[in-house]
PDB file of C-alpha atoms in Angstrom:
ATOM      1  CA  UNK A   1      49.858  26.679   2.109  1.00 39.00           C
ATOM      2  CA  UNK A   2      49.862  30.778   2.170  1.00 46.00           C
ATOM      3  CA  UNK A   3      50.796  32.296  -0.785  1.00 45.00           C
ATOM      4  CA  UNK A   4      53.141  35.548  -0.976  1.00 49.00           C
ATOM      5  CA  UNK A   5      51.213  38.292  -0.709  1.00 60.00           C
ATOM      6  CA  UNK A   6      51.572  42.456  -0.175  1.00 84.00           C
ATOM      7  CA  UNK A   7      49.016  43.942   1.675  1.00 95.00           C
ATOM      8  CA  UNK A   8      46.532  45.496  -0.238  1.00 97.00           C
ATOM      9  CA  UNK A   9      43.313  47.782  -0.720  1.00 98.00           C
ATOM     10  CA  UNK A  10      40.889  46.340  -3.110  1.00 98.00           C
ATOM     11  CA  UNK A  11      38.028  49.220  -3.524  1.00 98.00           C
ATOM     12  CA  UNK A  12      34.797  48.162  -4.947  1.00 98.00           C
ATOM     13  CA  UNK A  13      32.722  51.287  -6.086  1.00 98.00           C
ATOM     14  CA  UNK A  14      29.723  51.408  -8.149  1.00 97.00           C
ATOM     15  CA  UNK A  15      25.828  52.215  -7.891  1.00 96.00           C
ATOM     16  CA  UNK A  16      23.589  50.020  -5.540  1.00 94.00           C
ATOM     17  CA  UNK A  17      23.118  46.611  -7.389  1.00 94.00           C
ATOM     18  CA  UNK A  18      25.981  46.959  -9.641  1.00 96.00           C
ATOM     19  CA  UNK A  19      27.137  43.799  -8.195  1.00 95.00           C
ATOM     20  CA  UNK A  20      30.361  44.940  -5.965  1.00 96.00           C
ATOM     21  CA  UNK A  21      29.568  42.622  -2.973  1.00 94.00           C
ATOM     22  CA  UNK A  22      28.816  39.683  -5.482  1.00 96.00           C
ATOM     23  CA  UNK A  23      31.885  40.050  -6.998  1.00 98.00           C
ATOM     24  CA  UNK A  24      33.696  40.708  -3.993  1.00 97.00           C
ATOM     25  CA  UNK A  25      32.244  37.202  -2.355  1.00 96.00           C
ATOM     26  CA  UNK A  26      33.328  35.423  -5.219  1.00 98.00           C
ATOM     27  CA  UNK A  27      36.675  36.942  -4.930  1.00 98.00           C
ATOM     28  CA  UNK A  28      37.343  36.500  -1.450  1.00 97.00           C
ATOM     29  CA  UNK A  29      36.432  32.587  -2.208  1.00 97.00           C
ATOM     30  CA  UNK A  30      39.296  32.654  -4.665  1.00 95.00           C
ATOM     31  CA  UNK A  31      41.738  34.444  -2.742  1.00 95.00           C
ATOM     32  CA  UNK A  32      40.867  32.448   0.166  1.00 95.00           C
ATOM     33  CA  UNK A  33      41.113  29.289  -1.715  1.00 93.00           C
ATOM     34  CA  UNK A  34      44.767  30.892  -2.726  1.00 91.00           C
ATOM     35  CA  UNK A  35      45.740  30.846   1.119  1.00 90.00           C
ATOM     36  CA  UNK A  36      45.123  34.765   1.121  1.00 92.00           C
ATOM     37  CA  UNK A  37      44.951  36.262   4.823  1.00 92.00           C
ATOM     38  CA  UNK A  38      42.429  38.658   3.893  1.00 95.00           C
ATOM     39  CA  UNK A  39      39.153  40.601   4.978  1.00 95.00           C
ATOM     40  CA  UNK A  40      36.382  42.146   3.897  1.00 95.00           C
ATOM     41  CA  UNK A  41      34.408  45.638   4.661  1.00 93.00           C
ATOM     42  CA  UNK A  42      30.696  45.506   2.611  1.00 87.00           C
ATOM     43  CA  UNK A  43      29.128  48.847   3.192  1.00 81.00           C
ATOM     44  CA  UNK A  44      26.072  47.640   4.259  1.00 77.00           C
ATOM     45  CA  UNK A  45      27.719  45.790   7.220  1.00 81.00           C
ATOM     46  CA  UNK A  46      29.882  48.661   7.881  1.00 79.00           C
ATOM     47  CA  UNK A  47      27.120  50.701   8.410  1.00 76.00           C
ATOM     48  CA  UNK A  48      25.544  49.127  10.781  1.00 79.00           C
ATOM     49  CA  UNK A  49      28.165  48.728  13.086  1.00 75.00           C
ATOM     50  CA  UNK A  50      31.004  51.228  12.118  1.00 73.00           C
ATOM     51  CA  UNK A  51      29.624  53.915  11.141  1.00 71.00           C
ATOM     52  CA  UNK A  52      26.072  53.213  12.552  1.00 74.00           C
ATOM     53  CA  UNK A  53      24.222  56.585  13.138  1.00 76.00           C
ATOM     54  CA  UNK A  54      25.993  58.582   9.889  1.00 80.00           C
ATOM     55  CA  UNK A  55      22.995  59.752   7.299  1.00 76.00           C
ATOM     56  CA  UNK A  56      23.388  60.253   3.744  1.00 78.00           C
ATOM     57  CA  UNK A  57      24.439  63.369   3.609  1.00 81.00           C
ATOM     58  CA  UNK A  58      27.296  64.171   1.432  1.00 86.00           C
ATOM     59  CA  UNK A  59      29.461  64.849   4.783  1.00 89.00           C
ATOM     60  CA  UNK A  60      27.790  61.824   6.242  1.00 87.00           C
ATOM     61  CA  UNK A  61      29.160  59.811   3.345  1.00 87.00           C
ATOM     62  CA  UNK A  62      32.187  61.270   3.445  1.00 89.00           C
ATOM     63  CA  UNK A  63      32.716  59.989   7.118  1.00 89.00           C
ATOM     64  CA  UNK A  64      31.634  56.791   6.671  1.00 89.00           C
ATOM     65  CA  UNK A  65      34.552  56.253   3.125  1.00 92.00           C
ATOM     66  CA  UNK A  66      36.628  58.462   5.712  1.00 92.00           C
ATOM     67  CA  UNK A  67      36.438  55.533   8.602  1.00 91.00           C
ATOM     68  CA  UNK A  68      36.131  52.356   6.165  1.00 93.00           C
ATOM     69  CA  UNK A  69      39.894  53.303   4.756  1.00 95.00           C
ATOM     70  CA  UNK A  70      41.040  54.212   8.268  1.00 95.00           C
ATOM     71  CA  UNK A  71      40.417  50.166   9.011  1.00 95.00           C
ATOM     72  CA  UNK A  72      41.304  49.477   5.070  1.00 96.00           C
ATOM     73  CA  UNK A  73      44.706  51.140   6.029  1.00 97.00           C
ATOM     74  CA  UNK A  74      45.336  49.619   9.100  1.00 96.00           C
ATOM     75  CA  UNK A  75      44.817  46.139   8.040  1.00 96.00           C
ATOM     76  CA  UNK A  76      47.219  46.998   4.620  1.00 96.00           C
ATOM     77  CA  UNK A  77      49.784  48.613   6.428  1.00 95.00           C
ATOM     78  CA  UNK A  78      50.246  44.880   8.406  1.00 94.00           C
ATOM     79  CA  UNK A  79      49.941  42.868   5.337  1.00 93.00           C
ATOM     80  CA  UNK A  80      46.189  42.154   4.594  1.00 96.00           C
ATOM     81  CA  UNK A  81      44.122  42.041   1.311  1.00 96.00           C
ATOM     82  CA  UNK A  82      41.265  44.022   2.494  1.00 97.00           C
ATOM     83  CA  UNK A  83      38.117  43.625   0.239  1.00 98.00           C
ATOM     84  CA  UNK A  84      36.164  46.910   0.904  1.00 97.00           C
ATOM     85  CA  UNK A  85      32.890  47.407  -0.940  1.00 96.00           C
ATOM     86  CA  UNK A  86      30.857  50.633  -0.816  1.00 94.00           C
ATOM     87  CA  UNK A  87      29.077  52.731  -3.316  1.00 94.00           C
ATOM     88  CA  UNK A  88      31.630  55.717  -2.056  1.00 94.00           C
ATOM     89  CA  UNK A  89      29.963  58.038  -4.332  1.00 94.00           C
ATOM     90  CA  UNK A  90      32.455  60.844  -4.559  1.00 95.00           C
ATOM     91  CA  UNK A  91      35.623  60.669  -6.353  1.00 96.00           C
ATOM     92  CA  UNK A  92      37.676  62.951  -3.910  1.00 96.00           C
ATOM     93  CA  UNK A  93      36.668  60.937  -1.142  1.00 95.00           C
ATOM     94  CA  UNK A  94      37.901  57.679  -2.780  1.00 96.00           C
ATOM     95  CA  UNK A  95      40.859  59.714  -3.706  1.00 96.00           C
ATOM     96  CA  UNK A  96      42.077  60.642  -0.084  1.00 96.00           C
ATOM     97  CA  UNK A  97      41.373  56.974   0.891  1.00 97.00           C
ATOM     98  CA  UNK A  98      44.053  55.721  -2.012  1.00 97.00           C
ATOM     99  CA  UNK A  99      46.512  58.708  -1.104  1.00 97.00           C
ATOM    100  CA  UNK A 100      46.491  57.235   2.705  1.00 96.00           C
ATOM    101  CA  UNK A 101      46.659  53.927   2.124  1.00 97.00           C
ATOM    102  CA  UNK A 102      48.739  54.039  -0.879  1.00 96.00           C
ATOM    103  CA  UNK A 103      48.368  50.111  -1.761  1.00 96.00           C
ATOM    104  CA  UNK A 104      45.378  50.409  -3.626  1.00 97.00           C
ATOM    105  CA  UNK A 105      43.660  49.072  -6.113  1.00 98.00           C
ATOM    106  CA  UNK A 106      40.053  50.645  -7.588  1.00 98.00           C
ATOM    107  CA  UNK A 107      37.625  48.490  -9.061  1.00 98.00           C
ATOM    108  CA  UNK A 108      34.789  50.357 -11.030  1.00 98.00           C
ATOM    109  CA  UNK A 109      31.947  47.768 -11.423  1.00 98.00           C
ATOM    110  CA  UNK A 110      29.931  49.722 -13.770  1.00 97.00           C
ATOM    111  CA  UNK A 111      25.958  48.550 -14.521  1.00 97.00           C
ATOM    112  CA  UNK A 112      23.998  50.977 -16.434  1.00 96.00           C
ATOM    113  CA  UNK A 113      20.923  52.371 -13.714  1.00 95.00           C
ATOM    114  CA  UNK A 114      18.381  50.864 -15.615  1.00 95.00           C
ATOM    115  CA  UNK A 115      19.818  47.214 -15.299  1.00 95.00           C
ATOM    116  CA  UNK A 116      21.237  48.266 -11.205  1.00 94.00           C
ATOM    117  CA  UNK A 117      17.216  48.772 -10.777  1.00 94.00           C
ATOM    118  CA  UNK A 118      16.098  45.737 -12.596  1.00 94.00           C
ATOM    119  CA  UNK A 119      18.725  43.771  -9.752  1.00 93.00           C
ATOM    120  CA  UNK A 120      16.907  45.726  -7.258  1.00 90.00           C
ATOM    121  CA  UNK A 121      16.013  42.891  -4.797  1.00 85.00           C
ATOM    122  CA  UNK A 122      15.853  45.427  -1.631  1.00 86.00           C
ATOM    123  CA  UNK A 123      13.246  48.011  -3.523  1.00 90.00           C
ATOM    124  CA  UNK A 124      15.677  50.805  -2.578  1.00 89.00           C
ATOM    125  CA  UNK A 125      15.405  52.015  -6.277  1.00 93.00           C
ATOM    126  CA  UNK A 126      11.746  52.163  -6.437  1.00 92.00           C
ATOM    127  CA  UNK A 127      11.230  54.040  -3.092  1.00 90.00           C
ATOM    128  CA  UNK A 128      13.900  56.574  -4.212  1.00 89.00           C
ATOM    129  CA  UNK A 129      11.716  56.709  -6.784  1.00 92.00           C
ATOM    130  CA  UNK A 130       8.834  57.262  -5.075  1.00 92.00           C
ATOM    131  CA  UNK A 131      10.400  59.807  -2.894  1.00 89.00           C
ATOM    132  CA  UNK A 132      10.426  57.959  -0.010  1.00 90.00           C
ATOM    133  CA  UNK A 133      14.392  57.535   0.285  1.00 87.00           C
ATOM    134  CA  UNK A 134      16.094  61.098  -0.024  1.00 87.00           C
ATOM    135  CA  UNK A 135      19.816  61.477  -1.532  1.00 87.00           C
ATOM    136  CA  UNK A 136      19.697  58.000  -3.075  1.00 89.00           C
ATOM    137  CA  UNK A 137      22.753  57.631  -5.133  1.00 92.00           C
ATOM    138  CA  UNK A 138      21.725  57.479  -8.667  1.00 89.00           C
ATOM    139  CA  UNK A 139      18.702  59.167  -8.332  1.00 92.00           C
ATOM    140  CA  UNK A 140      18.917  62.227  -6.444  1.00 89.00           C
ATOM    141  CA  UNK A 141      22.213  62.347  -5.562  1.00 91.00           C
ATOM    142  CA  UNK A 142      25.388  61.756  -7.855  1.00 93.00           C
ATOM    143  CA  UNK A 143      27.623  59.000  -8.221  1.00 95.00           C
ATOM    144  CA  UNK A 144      31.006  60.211  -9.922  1.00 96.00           C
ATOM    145  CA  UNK A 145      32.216  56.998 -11.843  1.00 96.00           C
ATOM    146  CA  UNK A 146      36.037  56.680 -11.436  1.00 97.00           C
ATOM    147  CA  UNK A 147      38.388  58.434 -14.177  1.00 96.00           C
ATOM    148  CA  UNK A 148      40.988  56.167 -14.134  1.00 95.00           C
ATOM    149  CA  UNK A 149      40.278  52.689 -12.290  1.00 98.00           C
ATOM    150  CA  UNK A 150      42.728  49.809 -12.002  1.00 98.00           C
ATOM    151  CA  UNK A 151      40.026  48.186 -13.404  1.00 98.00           C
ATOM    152  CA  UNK A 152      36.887  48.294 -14.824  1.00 98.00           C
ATOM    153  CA  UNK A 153      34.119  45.682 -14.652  1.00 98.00           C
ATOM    154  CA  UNK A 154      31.273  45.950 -16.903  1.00 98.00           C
ATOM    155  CA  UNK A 155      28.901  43.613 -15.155  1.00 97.00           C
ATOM    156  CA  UNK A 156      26.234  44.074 -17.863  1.00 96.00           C
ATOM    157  CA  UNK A 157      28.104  42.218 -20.143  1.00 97.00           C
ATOM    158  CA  UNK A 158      30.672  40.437 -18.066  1.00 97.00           C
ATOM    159  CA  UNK A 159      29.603  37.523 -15.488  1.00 97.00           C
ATOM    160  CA  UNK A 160      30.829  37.025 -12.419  1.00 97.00           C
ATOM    161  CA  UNK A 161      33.699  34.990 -12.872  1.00 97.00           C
ATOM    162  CA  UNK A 162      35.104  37.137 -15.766  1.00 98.00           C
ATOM    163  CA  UNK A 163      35.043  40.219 -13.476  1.00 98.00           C
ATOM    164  CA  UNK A 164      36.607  37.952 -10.698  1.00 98.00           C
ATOM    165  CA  UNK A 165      39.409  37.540 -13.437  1.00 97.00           C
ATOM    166  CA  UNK A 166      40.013  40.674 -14.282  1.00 97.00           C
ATOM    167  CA  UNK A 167      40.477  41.687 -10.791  1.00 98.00           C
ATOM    168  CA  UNK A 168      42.996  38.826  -9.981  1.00 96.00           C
ATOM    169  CA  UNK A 169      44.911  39.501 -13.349  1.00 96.00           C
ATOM    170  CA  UNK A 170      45.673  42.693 -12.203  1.00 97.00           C
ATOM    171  CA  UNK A 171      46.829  41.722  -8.935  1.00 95.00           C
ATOM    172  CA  UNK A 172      49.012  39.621 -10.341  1.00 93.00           C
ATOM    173  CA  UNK A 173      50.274  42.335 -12.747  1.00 94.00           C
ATOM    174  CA  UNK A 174      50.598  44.416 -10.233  1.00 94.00           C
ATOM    175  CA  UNK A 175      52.565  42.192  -7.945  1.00 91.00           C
ATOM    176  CA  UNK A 176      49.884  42.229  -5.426  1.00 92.00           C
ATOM    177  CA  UNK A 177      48.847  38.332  -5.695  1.00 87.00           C
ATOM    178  CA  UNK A 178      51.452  35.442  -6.796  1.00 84.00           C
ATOM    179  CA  UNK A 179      50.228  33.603 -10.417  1.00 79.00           C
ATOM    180  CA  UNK A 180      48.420  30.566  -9.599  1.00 71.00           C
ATOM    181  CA  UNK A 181      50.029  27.443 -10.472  1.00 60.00           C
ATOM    182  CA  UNK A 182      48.798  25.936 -13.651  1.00 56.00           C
ATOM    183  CA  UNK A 183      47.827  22.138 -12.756  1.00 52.00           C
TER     184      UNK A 183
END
């Protein structure tokens, strides 16, 4: 049985292995499980077929935020819950994505660097380290944390569920997501 829903932006941001596509999984399970209609944009799969071809550049990165909210916006403006997760480094470029879509909802999943690099399972960390990845967020090239996110997942201290949580709370709150009936 579908529940009511509004269409929606959920915007994961947050330094490589902060845990935005693991919390963003275990979301979608939940929503889905809630008879969402809903779909999800990772980064990394984005890249490689989206925006395949775009560097790392700041424009580069620009682009690709630029073209993940064009399809965030497109499947919000008909109704969808879009789970988009990407490091989106810059805060203006997040910014213009929420002013366009205008249902939006941030989600800062914050991980100090030391404990994002511990959770390193692709290495990217230590070859950025090593100098052979150039403009790696959190290492050679910023990552401005969000000044005032919907909310704000500490995923050093929180697990997975908890952050899952705190995300659907504030759907709910926000009238984005119907409360779940207590059984």
């Amino acid at each position: 049985m579908a529940t009511a829903q509004r269409g929606v932006t959920i915007w994961f941001t947050g330094l490589s292995g902060s845990g935005k596509s693991t919390i963003a999984r275990a979301l979608e399970a939940e929503l889905r499980q809630r008879g969402c209609q809903l779909e999800v944009l990772d980064g990394d799969i984005v890249r490689t077929n989206l925006t395949k071809g775009l560097g790392f550049s700041k424009e580069d990165r620009d682009e690709n935020i630029r073209r993940i909210g064009f399809v965030a916006h497109l499947l919000t403006r008909n109704g969808v819950v879009v789970l988009v997760s990407a490091i989106s480094p810059y805060r203006e470029a997040r910014d213009t994505v929420r002013d366009r879509i205008g249902d939006f909802v941030e989600v800062f999943v914050d991980a100090p660097l030391n404990i994002c690099e511990d959770r390193d399972v692709k290495g990217l960390y230590k070859k950025a380290r090593a100098g052979e990845i150039k403009q790696f967020t959190g290492i050679d090239d910023p990552y401005e944390a969000p000044l005032n996110p919907e909310v704000h997942c500490h995923t050093d201290q929180q697990s997975v569920e908890e952050s899952v949580a705190q995300v659907i709370d504030k759907l709910e709150a926000m009238g984005y997501l119907a409360a779940a009936a207590v059984v």
